[in-house]
């Protein structure tokens, strides 16, 4: 609908003939009225209209009649949902304020001035924080309103807007005074803290020296431990090399002792012994890994059994509670004496009141 209004507005601005302009203006006002009727029934659409770029484009026009119609839509939006200004971001709100202030400063038409001032009045009444924004962004707005638009037929709205702006200026001065007082209090407090810290400075130096000595002692201790670890690593390496050398020397001595005809048998026995040692270590590793896997599986099985037992206990408890709350669901069978007594009552009633068939 905003896109349709934008297209009609563009054709209306470019139109030359009076009849075509009148028809386009009528259609544009009809679209704006339809938009007002739509969001009056669906308040959640007000924020979406504000966020649309097409709405800002509709507002940014120099034409008096279409601009007045768009500002009327803006006023209807604020009346339908006055809290919408707290929900839209500043980058959406500031261009709308800029355009309204621009219309007040650049136009001399009383209709445009009345609509723009009424729109600004509704905005500052809906969100007081906008007043501070206007004070910071538009420095000469109060003098512009009082000099250019006084006595133009909408003094009531203009005076209310000026009162709000001047009251915000007083509040701003009061805030500045409070800010200066807070700065003085903070300066005095910081000075007190610094003097207190200066009195504690000798103790702080002692504490700093103590922490420095402790840190240096810790670093020396770590360095000593690293040195011992390196020495142990080198010693183990030398022991390993010495053991390998002794083993090779032993092998060479055995080869010298063994007869040449027994060399093949000796090598075969050595290989078999090595294979047995490797197999023994591999089987031990495999059994340990299998045991760890079985241990994890057994742990999971026990956990599953515990969970199932707890679930069955919970379901049994729930069934017992449900049965205690609804005793009428239980099937209660009558004893034979009670059934015979009730049957006799029914027969006696039928004898006293026989069924008549017409």
Short mmCIF file of N, CA and C in Angstrom, two decimals, residues 21-175:
data_model
loop_
_atom_site.label_atom_id
_atom_site.label_comp_id
_atom_site.label_asym_id
_atom_site.label_seq_id
_atom_site.Cartn_x
_atom_site.Cartn_y
_atom_site.Cartn_z
N UNK A 21 -4.70 16.07 -11.82
CA UNK A 21 -4.13 16.30 -10.49
C UNK A 21 -5.17 16.08 -9.40
N UNK A 22 -6.39 16.56 -9.64
CA UNK A 22 -7.45 16.39 -8.65
C UNK A 22 -7.79 14.91 -8.45
N UNK A 23 -7.85 14.16 -9.56
CA UNK A 23 -8.17 12.73 -9.45
C UNK A 23 -7.04 11.98 -8.73
N UNK A 24 -5.80 12.30 -9.07
CA UNK A 24 -4.68 11.64 -8.41
C UNK A 24 -4.62 11.98 -6.92
N UNK A 25 -4.92 13.25 -6.58
CA UNK A 25 -4.93 13.63 -5.17
C UNK A 25 -6.03 12.89 -4.41
N UNK A 26 -7.20 12.73 -5.08
CA UNK A 26 -8.29 11.99 -4.44
C UNK A 26 -7.89 10.53 -4.20
N UNK A 27 -7.25 9.92 -5.20
CA UNK A 27 -6.79 8.54 -5.04
C UNK A 27 -5.72 8.42 -3.95
N UNK A 28 -4.82 9.42 -3.91
CA UNK A 28 -3.77 9.38 -2.89
C UNK A 28 -4.36 9.48 -1.49
N UNK A 29 -5.32 10.39 -1.31
CA UNK A 29 -5.95 10.50 0.01
C UNK A 29 -6.73 9.23 0.36
N UNK A 30 -7.34 8.60 -0.66
CA UNK A 30 -8.06 7.35 -0.42
C UNK A 30 -7.11 6.25 0.05
N UNK A 31 -5.92 6.19 -0.56
CA UNK A 31 -4.92 5.19 -0.14
C UNK A 31 -4.45 5.48 1.28
N UNK A 32 -4.23 6.74 1.61
CA UNK A 32 -3.79 7.09 2.96
C UNK A 32 -4.87 6.77 3.99
N UNK A 33 -6.15 7.06 3.64
CA UNK A 33 -7.24 6.72 4.56
C UNK A 33 -7.35 5.21 4.76
N UNK A 34 -7.14 4.45 3.68
CA UNK A 34 -7.18 2.99 3.80
C UNK A 34 -6.04 2.48 4.69
N UNK A 35 -4.88 3.12 4.57
CA UNK A 35 -3.75 2.74 5.41
C UNK A 35 -4.06 3.02 6.88
N UNK A 36 -4.67 4.18 7.15
CA UNK A 36 -5.04 4.51 8.54
C UNK A 36 -6.06 3.52 9.08
N UNK A 37 -7.04 3.16 8.25
CA UNK A 37 -8.06 2.19 8.68
C UNK A 37 -7.43 0.83 8.96
N UNK A 38 -6.41 0.46 8.18
CA UNK A 38 -5.78 -0.85 8.33
C UNK A 38 -5.04 -0.95 9.66
N UNK A 39 -4.17 0.01 9.95
CA UNK A 39 -3.40 -0.14 11.19
C UNK A 39 -4.19 0.28 12.42
N UNK A 40 -5.36 0.92 12.25
CA UNK A 40 -6.20 1.16 13.42
C UNK A 40 -6.79 -0.13 13.96
N UNK A 41 -6.98 -1.13 13.08
CA UNK A 41 -7.45 -2.44 13.52
C UNK A 41 -6.34 -3.39 13.89
N UNK A 42 -5.14 -3.17 13.34
CA UNK A 42 -3.98 -4.03 13.62
C UNK A 42 -2.84 -3.13 14.10
N UNK A 43 -2.77 -2.93 15.42
CA UNK A 43 -1.82 -1.97 15.99
C UNK A 43 -0.38 -2.43 15.76
N UNK A 44 -0.17 -3.74 15.62
CA UNK A 44 1.20 -4.23 15.45
C UNK A 44 1.81 -3.80 14.12
N UNK A 45 0.97 -3.29 13.18
CA UNK A 45 1.49 -2.83 11.89
C UNK A 45 2.11 -1.44 11.98
N UNK A 46 1.89 -0.73 13.09
CA UNK A 46 2.38 0.65 13.20
C UNK A 46 3.90 0.68 13.15
N UNK A 47 4.54 -0.22 13.88
CA UNK A 47 6.00 -0.27 13.87
C UNK A 47 6.54 -0.62 12.49
N UNK A 48 5.86 -1.51 11.77
CA UNK A 48 6.31 -1.88 10.43
C UNK A 48 6.22 -0.70 9.47
N UNK A 49 5.15 0.12 9.62
CA UNK A 49 5.01 1.30 8.76
C UNK A 49 6.15 2.28 9.02
N UNK A 50 6.50 2.49 10.29
CA UNK A 50 7.60 3.40 10.61
C UNK A 50 8.93 2.90 10.05
N UNK A 51 9.13 1.60 10.04
CA UNK A 51 10.40 1.04 9.58
C UNK A 51 10.52 1.01 8.06
N UNK A 52 9.41 1.19 7.33
CA UNK A 52 9.46 1.13 5.88
C UNK A 52 10.10 2.39 5.29
N UNK A 53 10.99 2.19 4.34
CA UNK A 53 11.65 3.32 3.69
C UNK A 53 10.68 4.09 2.80
N UNK A 54 9.64 3.39 2.29
CA UNK A 54 8.66 4.07 1.44
C UNK A 54 7.88 5.13 2.21
N UNK A 55 7.66 4.92 3.51
CA UNK A 55 6.96 5.92 4.30
C UNK A 55 7.78 7.20 4.40
N UNK A 56 9.10 7.06 4.60
CA UNK A 56 9.97 8.24 4.63
C UNK A 56 10.00 8.93 3.28
N UNK A 57 9.99 8.17 2.19
CA UNK A 57 9.95 8.77 0.86
C UNK A 57 8.65 9.51 0.61
N UNK A 58 7.53 9.00 1.12
CA UNK A 58 6.26 9.72 1.01
C UNK A 58 6.31 11.03 1.77
N UNK A 59 6.99 11.03 2.93
CA UNK A 59 7.07 12.25 3.74
C UNK A 59 8.00 13.29 3.12
N UNK A 60 9.01 12.85 2.38
CA UNK A 60 10.00 13.77 1.81
C UNK A 60 9.50 14.31 0.47
N UNK A 61 8.56 15.21 0.53
CA UNK A 61 8.00 15.84 -0.66
C UNK A 61 7.80 17.32 -0.38
N UNK A 62 7.93 18.13 -1.43
CA UNK A 62 7.71 19.57 -1.29
C UNK A 62 6.28 19.96 -1.58
N UNK A 63 5.46 19.00 -2.04
CA UNK A 63 4.06 19.30 -2.34
C UNK A 63 3.29 19.45 -1.03
N UNK A 64 2.47 20.49 -0.96
CA UNK A 64 1.78 20.81 0.28
C UNK A 64 0.67 19.80 0.57
N UNK A 65 -0.15 19.49 -0.45
CA UNK A 65 -1.33 18.66 -0.21
C UNK A 65 -0.95 17.22 0.11
N UNK A 66 -0.08 16.62 -0.69
CA UNK A 66 0.32 15.23 -0.42
C UNK A 66 1.16 15.14 0.86
N UNK A 67 2.01 16.14 1.10
CA UNK A 67 2.79 16.13 2.34
C UNK A 67 1.91 16.24 3.57
N UNK A 68 0.85 17.08 3.49
CA UNK A 68 -0.09 17.19 4.61
C UNK A 68 -0.81 15.87 4.86
N UNK A 69 -1.17 15.18 3.77
CA UNK A 69 -1.84 13.88 3.93
C UNK A 69 -0.92 12.86 4.60
N UNK A 70 0.35 12.86 4.22
CA UNK A 70 1.29 11.91 4.83
C UNK A 70 1.51 12.25 6.31
N UNK A 71 1.60 13.55 6.63
CA UNK A 71 1.76 13.92 8.04
C UNK A 71 0.51 13.58 8.85
N UNK A 72 -0.67 13.61 8.21
CA UNK A 72 -1.88 13.15 8.90
C UNK A 72 -1.79 11.67 9.22
N UNK A 73 -1.22 10.89 8.28
CA UNK A 73 -1.01 9.46 8.55
C UNK A 73 -0.04 9.28 9.72
N UNK A 74 1.01 10.09 9.76
CA UNK A 74 1.97 10.02 10.86
C UNK A 74 1.29 10.30 12.20
N UNK A 75 0.42 11.31 12.23
CA UNK A 75 -0.31 11.61 13.46
C UNK A 75 -1.24 10.47 13.86
N UNK A 76 -1.89 9.86 12.86
CA UNK A 76 -2.77 8.72 13.16
C UNK A 76 -1.96 7.54 13.69
N UNK A 77 -0.76 7.34 13.16
CA UNK A 77 0.11 6.27 13.67
C UNK A 77 0.44 6.49 15.14
N UNK A 78 0.78 7.72 15.50
CA UNK A 78 1.14 8.01 16.88
C UNK A 78 -0.07 7.90 17.81
N UNK A 79 -1.26 8.25 17.31
CA UNK A 79 -2.46 8.09 18.16
C UNK A 79 -2.82 6.62 18.35
N UNK A 80 -2.59 5.80 17.31
CA UNK A 80 -2.93 4.38 17.41
C UNK A 80 -2.00 3.64 18.36
N UNK A 81 -0.71 4.00 18.34
CA UNK A 81 0.26 3.31 19.21
C UNK A 81 1.30 4.34 19.64
N UNK A 82 1.08 4.94 20.80
CA UNK A 82 1.96 6.01 21.25
C UNK A 82 3.32 5.49 21.74
N UNK A 83 3.41 4.21 22.03
CA UNK A 83 4.68 3.65 22.52
C UNK A 83 5.58 3.13 21.40
N UNK A 84 5.19 3.35 20.15
CA UNK A 84 5.97 2.78 19.04
C UNK A 84 7.34 3.45 18.92
N UNK A 85 7.46 4.70 19.38
CA UNK A 85 8.73 5.41 19.25
C UNK A 85 9.82 4.81 20.14
N UNK A 86 9.42 4.08 21.18
CA UNK A 86 10.41 3.41 22.03
C UNK A 86 10.93 2.13 21.39
N UNK A 87 10.26 1.65 20.33
CA UNK A 87 10.59 0.35 19.73
C UNK A 87 11.40 0.48 18.46
N UNK A 88 11.36 1.64 17.81
CA UNK A 88 12.08 1.79 16.55
C UNK A 88 13.47 2.36 16.82
N UNK A 89 14.48 2.00 16.04
CA UNK A 89 15.85 2.48 16.29
C UNK A 89 16.02 3.95 15.91
N UNK A 90 17.13 4.53 16.36
CA UNK A 90 17.39 5.95 16.10
C UNK A 90 17.63 6.22 14.63
N UNK A 91 18.27 5.28 13.91
CA UNK A 91 18.52 5.51 12.49
C UNK A 91 17.23 5.56 11.68
N UNK A 92 16.12 5.06 12.21
CA UNK A 92 14.82 5.18 11.55
C UNK A 92 14.09 6.44 12.00
N UNK A 93 14.26 6.82 13.27
CA UNK A 93 13.54 7.96 13.82
C UNK A 93 14.14 9.29 13.40
N UNK A 94 15.46 9.38 13.34
CA UNK A 94 16.10 10.66 13.05
C UNK A 94 15.76 11.22 11.67
N UNK A 95 15.70 10.42 10.58
CA UNK A 95 15.30 11.00 9.29
C UNK A 95 13.89 11.59 9.30
N UNK A 96 12.96 10.99 10.06
CA UNK A 96 11.61 11.54 10.16
C UNK A 96 11.65 12.89 10.87
N UNK A 97 12.40 12.98 11.97
CA UNK A 97 12.53 14.27 12.66
C UNK A 97 13.20 15.31 11.76
N UNK A 98 14.23 14.90 11.02
CA UNK A 98 14.91 15.84 10.12
C UNK A 98 13.95 16.40 9.08
N UNK A 99 13.09 15.55 8.54
CA UNK A 99 12.16 16.01 7.51
C UNK A 99 11.12 16.96 8.08
N UNK A 100 10.61 16.67 9.28
CA UNK A 100 9.62 17.57 9.89
C UNK A 100 10.23 18.93 10.22
N UNK A 101 11.45 18.93 10.77
CA UNK A 101 12.11 20.21 11.07
C UNK A 101 12.45 20.95 9.79
N UNK A 102 12.82 20.22 8.73
CA UNK A 102 13.09 20.87 7.45
C UNK A 102 11.83 21.54 6.91
N UNK A 103 10.67 20.90 7.04
CA UNK A 103 9.43 21.51 6.56
C UNK A 103 9.13 22.79 7.34
N UNK A 104 9.41 22.79 8.65
CA UNK A 104 9.17 24.00 9.43
C UNK A 104 10.13 25.12 9.06
N UNK A 105 11.34 24.78 8.68
CA UNK A 105 12.34 25.82 8.38
C UNK A 105 12.27 26.29 6.93
N UNK A 106 11.88 25.42 5.99
CA UNK A 106 11.93 25.77 4.57
C UNK A 106 10.59 26.23 4.03
N UNK A 107 9.49 25.90 4.67
CA UNK A 107 8.17 26.24 4.14
C UNK A 107 7.59 27.42 4.89
N UNK A 108 6.76 28.16 4.19
CA UNK A 108 6.04 29.27 4.81
C UNK A 108 4.54 29.07 4.76
N UNK A 109 4.10 27.90 4.29
CA UNK A 109 2.67 27.60 4.20
C UNK A 109 2.14 27.25 5.58
N UNK A 110 1.07 27.91 6.03
CA UNK A 110 0.53 27.62 7.36
C UNK A 110 0.03 26.18 7.50
N UNK A 111 -0.49 25.60 6.40
CA UNK A 111 -0.99 24.22 6.47
C UNK A 111 0.17 23.26 6.76
N UNK A 112 1.27 23.45 6.04
CA UNK A 112 2.44 22.60 6.28
C UNK A 112 3.00 22.82 7.68
N UNK A 113 3.08 24.09 8.12
CA UNK A 113 3.60 24.37 9.45
C UNK A 113 2.72 23.79 10.54
N UNK A 114 1.39 23.87 10.35
CA UNK A 114 0.48 23.32 11.36
C UNK A 114 0.62 21.80 11.46
N UNK A 115 0.66 21.12 10.30
CA UNK A 115 0.78 19.66 10.33
C UNK A 115 2.12 19.22 10.90
N UNK A 116 3.20 19.90 10.52
CA UNK A 116 4.53 19.52 11.02
C UNK A 116 4.65 19.76 12.52
N UNK A 117 4.15 20.91 13.00
CA UNK A 117 4.24 21.20 14.44
C UNK A 117 3.37 20.24 15.24
N UNK A 118 2.18 19.90 14.71
CA UNK A 118 1.33 18.94 15.42
C UNK A 118 1.98 17.56 15.46
N UNK A 119 2.64 17.17 14.37
CA UNK A 119 3.34 15.88 14.35
C UNK A 119 4.48 15.86 15.36
N UNK A 120 5.27 16.95 15.40
CA UNK A 120 6.35 17.01 16.39
C UNK A 120 5.82 17.00 17.81
N UNK A 121 4.68 17.68 18.03
CA UNK A 121 4.09 17.71 19.37
C UNK A 121 3.68 16.31 19.81
N UNK A 122 3.04 15.56 18.91
CA UNK A 122 2.64 14.19 19.26
C UNK A 122 3.86 13.31 19.52
N UNK A 123 4.94 13.52 18.77
CA UNK A 123 6.13 12.70 18.96
C UNK A 123 6.80 12.98 20.31
N UNK A 124 6.94 14.26 20.68
CA UNK A 124 7.58 14.58 21.96
C UNK A 124 6.69 14.20 23.14
N UNK A 125 5.36 14.22 22.95
CA UNK A 125 4.47 13.78 24.03
C UNK A 125 4.49 12.26 24.18
N UNK A 126 4.71 11.55 23.06
CA UNK A 126 4.75 10.08 23.13
C UNK A 126 6.06 9.58 23.72
N UNK A 127 7.16 10.27 23.44
CA UNK A 127 8.47 9.82 23.91
C UNK A 127 9.26 11.03 24.40
N UNK A 128 9.37 11.24 25.72
CA UNK A 128 10.10 12.41 26.24
C UNK A 128 11.58 12.41 25.87
N UNK A 129 12.16 11.26 25.59
CA UNK A 129 13.58 11.24 25.24
C UNK A 129 13.84 11.92 23.89
N UNK A 130 12.80 12.07 23.07
CA UNK A 130 12.97 12.76 21.78
C UNK A 130 13.29 14.23 22.01
N UNK A 131 12.82 14.79 23.13
CA UNK A 131 13.08 16.21 23.41
C UNK A 131 14.59 16.44 23.55
N UNK A 132 15.28 15.56 24.24
CA UNK A 132 16.73 15.70 24.37
C UNK A 132 17.42 15.54 23.02
N UNK A 133 16.92 14.63 22.21
CA UNK A 133 17.49 14.47 20.86
C UNK A 133 17.31 15.74 20.04
N UNK A 134 16.14 16.35 20.12
CA UNK A 134 15.88 17.58 19.37
C UNK A 134 16.75 18.72 19.89
N UNK A 135 16.98 18.77 21.21
CA UNK A 135 17.85 19.83 21.76
C UNK A 135 19.27 19.70 21.23
N UNK A 136 19.75 18.48 21.10
CA UNK A 136 21.13 18.28 20.64
C UNK A 136 21.27 18.44 19.13
N UNK A 137 20.25 18.03 18.36
CA UNK A 137 20.37 18.03 16.90
C UNK A 137 19.94 19.36 16.28
N UNK A 138 18.97 20.05 16.88
CA UNK A 138 18.41 21.27 16.27
C UNK A 138 18.53 22.41 17.28
N UNK A 139 19.62 23.16 17.20
CA UNK A 139 19.92 24.18 18.20
C UNK A 139 18.96 25.37 18.13
N UNK A 140 18.65 25.86 16.93
CA UNK A 140 17.82 27.06 16.82
C UNK A 140 16.36 26.79 16.56
N UNK A 141 15.87 25.62 16.95
CA UNK A 141 14.48 25.26 16.64
C UNK A 141 13.50 26.12 17.43
N UNK A 142 13.80 26.40 18.70
CA UNK A 142 12.86 27.19 19.51
C UNK A 142 12.71 28.60 18.96
N UNK A 143 13.81 29.25 18.62
CA UNK A 143 13.71 30.60 18.05
C UNK A 143 13.03 30.59 16.69
N UNK A 144 13.26 29.54 15.89
CA UNK A 144 12.60 29.43 14.58
C UNK A 144 11.09 29.32 14.75
N UNK A 145 10.64 28.49 15.69
CA UNK A 145 9.20 28.32 15.89
C UNK A 145 8.56 29.60 16.41
N UNK A 146 9.22 30.26 17.35
CA UNK A 146 8.61 31.45 17.95
C UNK A 146 8.62 32.65 16.99
N UNK A 147 9.61 32.75 16.11
CA UNK A 147 9.69 33.91 15.21
C UNK A 147 8.91 33.69 13.91
N UNK A 148 9.03 32.51 13.32
CA UNK A 148 8.48 32.30 11.98
C UNK A 148 7.02 31.86 12.00
N UNK A 149 6.59 31.12 13.04
CA UNK A 149 5.26 30.53 12.99
C UNK A 149 4.31 31.08 14.04
N UNK A 150 4.70 32.10 14.78
CA UNK A 150 3.78 32.69 15.76
C UNK A 150 2.70 33.49 15.04
N UNK A 151 1.44 33.32 15.47
CA UNK A 151 0.32 34.04 14.89
C UNK A 151 -0.12 33.53 13.54
N UNK A 152 0.14 32.26 13.22
CA UNK A 152 -0.26 31.70 11.91
C UNK A 152 -1.51 30.83 12.01
N UNK A 153 -2.19 30.83 13.15
CA UNK A 153 -3.45 30.10 13.25
C UNK A 153 -3.38 28.79 14.01
N UNK A 154 -2.22 28.39 14.45
CA UNK A 154 -2.11 27.14 15.22
C UNK A 154 -1.25 27.40 16.46
N UNK A 155 -1.55 28.53 17.12
CA UNK A 155 -0.75 28.93 18.28
C UNK A 155 -0.88 27.96 19.46
N UNK A 156 -2.03 27.28 19.55
CA UNK A 156 -2.22 26.38 20.69
C UNK A 156 -1.20 25.23 20.65
N UNK A 157 -1.13 24.55 19.50
CA UNK A 157 -0.15 23.46 19.36
C UNK A 157 1.28 23.99 19.42
N UNK A 158 1.51 25.16 18.82
CA UNK A 158 2.85 25.74 18.81
C UNK A 158 3.31 26.09 20.21
N UNK A 159 2.41 26.68 21.02
CA UNK A 159 2.79 27.05 22.39
C UNK A 159 3.07 25.81 23.25
N UNK A 160 2.27 24.77 23.05
CA UNK A 160 2.53 23.52 23.80
C UNK A 160 3.89 22.93 23.43
N UNK A 161 4.20 22.97 22.13
CA UNK A 161 5.49 22.44 21.69
C UNK A 161 6.64 23.27 22.25
N UNK A 162 6.48 24.61 22.25
CA UNK A 162 7.54 25.48 22.79
C UNK A 162 7.71 25.27 24.29
N UNK A 163 6.59 25.09 25.00
CA UNK A 163 6.69 24.85 26.45
C UNK A 163 7.49 23.58 26.75
N UNK A 164 7.22 22.54 25.97
CA UNK A 164 7.94 21.27 26.19
C UNK A 164 9.43 21.45 25.88
N UNK A 165 9.74 22.17 24.79
CA UNK A 165 11.14 22.37 24.42
C UNK A 165 11.88 23.21 25.45
N UNK A 166 11.23 24.30 25.95
CA UNK A 166 11.88 25.13 26.96
C UNK A 166 12.04 24.38 28.28
N UNK A 167 11.04 23.57 28.64
CA UNK A 167 11.17 22.78 29.88
C UNK A 167 12.31 21.77 29.76
N UNK A 168 12.48 21.22 28.56
CA UNK A 168 13.60 20.29 28.37
C UNK A 168 14.93 21.01 28.47
N UNK A 169 14.97 22.30 28.02
CA UNK A 169 16.21 23.07 28.14
C UNK A 169 16.56 23.29 29.61
N UNK A 170 15.52 23.60 30.43
CA UNK A 170 15.77 23.76 31.87
C UNK A 170 16.25 22.44 32.48
N UNK A 171 15.62 21.34 32.05
CA UNK A 171 16.06 20.03 32.56
C UNK A 171 17.49 19.73 32.14
N UNK A 172 17.84 20.16 30.91
CA UNK A 172 19.21 19.94 30.45
C UNK A 172 20.20 20.72 31.30
N UNK A 173 19.86 21.99 31.63
CA UNK A 173 20.75 22.78 32.49
C UNK A 173 20.87 22.14 33.88
N UNK A 174 19.73 21.63 34.38
CA UNK A 174 19.77 20.97 35.68
C UNK A 174 20.64 19.72 35.63
N UNK A 175 20.54 18.97 34.53
CA UNK A 175 21.38 17.78 34.37
C UNK A 175 22.86 18.16 34.29
#
